[in-house]
C-alpha cells in the first residue's frame, strides 16, 4: 500500500509538473504575459463567482455586486489595455454636439510587438466568455431563474460591446489594407492581372471583406 501511494503521488507530481511546463511554454510565447493574464483573469473570476458564489454566500446581492465588479474591470481592461497591446486595435465613442454618438476605430499599422499567441489569446478570451454567458442565459430561462438574467444581460452587453468594437476595428484595418493594396497594384500595373486579383481576394477573405 505504501508503494502504491508513492506511485500515485509520483504520478500526481508528474501531471502537475507537466501542467506547469505547458503553462510556462505558453507564457514564453507571449510578449505581453501580464496583459494576457488580466485579459483572462477578470472574465474567469466573474464566471466562477456566478457558478460557485452560492457555495460561500447565500446573499444574492453580494454575488451580484462581485460579478458586476469583475465584469466592469474586464470591460475596462479589454477596451483600454489588452486590445491595444495584444492586437494593435482600439475603439471608443464620442458624443457630438447634437447628442449623437460617433464611434471611432483605430488600428496600429506598424510596430506591433504582439506574437501570434498574443493574438490568439486575445480573440479566444474575447469570444469564449460571451458564448458561456449565453449558455448561462439559456439555462436560466429553462430553469425559470429570472433573478440571474439581469446579471447575465449585463455580462452579455459588456462582452458584446467589446466584440462589436474590435470586429469593426478589424474590418476597418482590412478596408485600409485593401485600399493600400489597390493603390500599390495600380501604380505597378498589377491591378488587372491574375496575381493582383488573387492578392485582393486573399486580403478580403482574411479580414472578412
mmCIF file of N, CA, C and O in Angstrom, residues 40 42 57 76 95 125 136 140 155 159 162 164 185 204:
data_model
loop_
_atom_site.group_PDB
_atom_site.id
_atom_site.type_symbol
_atom_site.label_atom_id
_atom_site.label_comp_id
_atom_site.label_asym_id
_atom_site.label_seq_id
_atom_site.Cartn_x
_atom_site.Cartn_y
_atom_site.Cartn_z
ATOM 1 N N UNK A 40 -7.685 37.408 -19.250
ATOM 2 C CA UNK A 40 -8.443 36.190 -18.942
ATOM 3 C C UNK A 40 -8.965 36.191 -17.503
ATOM 4 O O UNK A 40 -10.055 35.679 -17.223
ATOM 5 N N UNK A 42 -10.142 38.404 -15.149
ATOM 6 C CA UNK A 42 -11.392 39.015 -14.711
ATOM 7 C C UNK A 42 -12.607 38.276 -15.267
ATOM 8 O O UNK A 42 -13.618 38.106 -14.583
ATOM 9 N N UNK A 57 -21.605 32.145 -0.052
ATOM 10 C CA UNK A 57 -22.501 33.187 0.445
ATOM 11 C C UNK A 57 -23.909 32.926 -0.085
ATOM 12 O O UNK A 57 -24.091 32.627 -1.269
ATOM 13 N N UNK A 76 -13.074 47.355 -18.898
ATOM 14 C CA UNK A 76 -12.082 48.425 -18.989
ATOM 15 C C UNK A 76 -10.735 47.895 -19.461
ATOM 16 O O UNK A 76 -10.065 48.515 -20.306
ATOM 17 N N UNK A 95 -19.388 61.788 -27.953
ATOM 18 C CA UNK A 95 -20.723 62.366 -28.082
ATOM 19 C C UNK A 95 -20.615 63.702 -28.818
ATOM 20 O O UNK A 95 -19.872 64.593 -28.394
ATOM 21 N N UNK A 125 -10.088 34.768 -25.681
ATOM 22 C CA UNK A 125 -10.564 35.353 -24.435
ATOM 23 C C UNK A 125 -11.691 36.343 -24.630
ATOM 24 O O UNK A 125 -12.474 36.584 -23.702
ATOM 25 N N UNK A 136 -25.382 30.280 -20.114
ATOM 26 C CA UNK A 136 -25.962 30.533 -18.791
ATOM 27 C C UNK A 136 -27.347 31.160 -18.910
ATOM 28 O O UNK A 136 -28.275 30.822 -18.158
ATOM 29 N N UNK A 140 -30.802 29.656 -17.520
ATOM 30 C CA UNK A 140 -31.637 30.373 -16.555
ATOM 31 C C UNK A 140 -33.075 30.459 -17.021
ATOM 32 O O UNK A 140 -34.013 30.358 -16.216
ATOM 33 N N UNK A 155 -23.494 41.023 -18.391
ATOM 34 C CA UNK A 155 -22.292 40.360 -18.900
ATOM 35 C C UNK A 155 -22.294 40.308 -20.427
ATOM 36 O O UNK A 155 -21.275 40.596 -21.071
ATOM 37 N N UNK A 159 -19.618 42.284 -22.814
ATOM 38 C CA UNK A 159 -18.832 41.452 -23.745
ATOM 39 C C UNK A 159 -19.171 41.800 -25.185
ATOM 40 O O UNK A 159 -18.277 41.913 -26.044
ATOM 41 N N UNK A 162 -17.501 45.049 -26.525
ATOM 42 C CA UNK A 162 -16.099 44.870 -26.923
ATOM 43 C C UNK A 162 -15.974 44.030 -28.188
ATOM 44 O O UNK A 162 -15.125 44.311 -29.046
ATOM 45 N N UNK A 164 -18.170 43.745 -30.713
ATOM 46 C CA UNK A 164 -18.558 44.569 -31.861
ATOM 47 C C UNK A 164 -17.481 45.605 -32.159
ATOM 48 O O UNK A 164 -17.101 45.827 -33.318
ATOM 49 N N UNK A 185 -0.994 48.188 -56.417
ATOM 50 C CA UNK A 185 -1.140 47.432 -57.662
ATOM 51 C C UNK A 185 -1.473 48.345 -58.824
ATOM 52 O O UNK A 185 -1.095 48.087 -59.966
ATOM 53 N N UNK A 204 -9.165 40.108 -48.708
ATOM 54 C CA UNK A 204 -10.577 40.219 -48.378
ATOM 55 C C UNK A 204 -11.061 39.080 -47.512
ATOM 56 O O UNK A 204 -11.797 39.275 -46.551
#
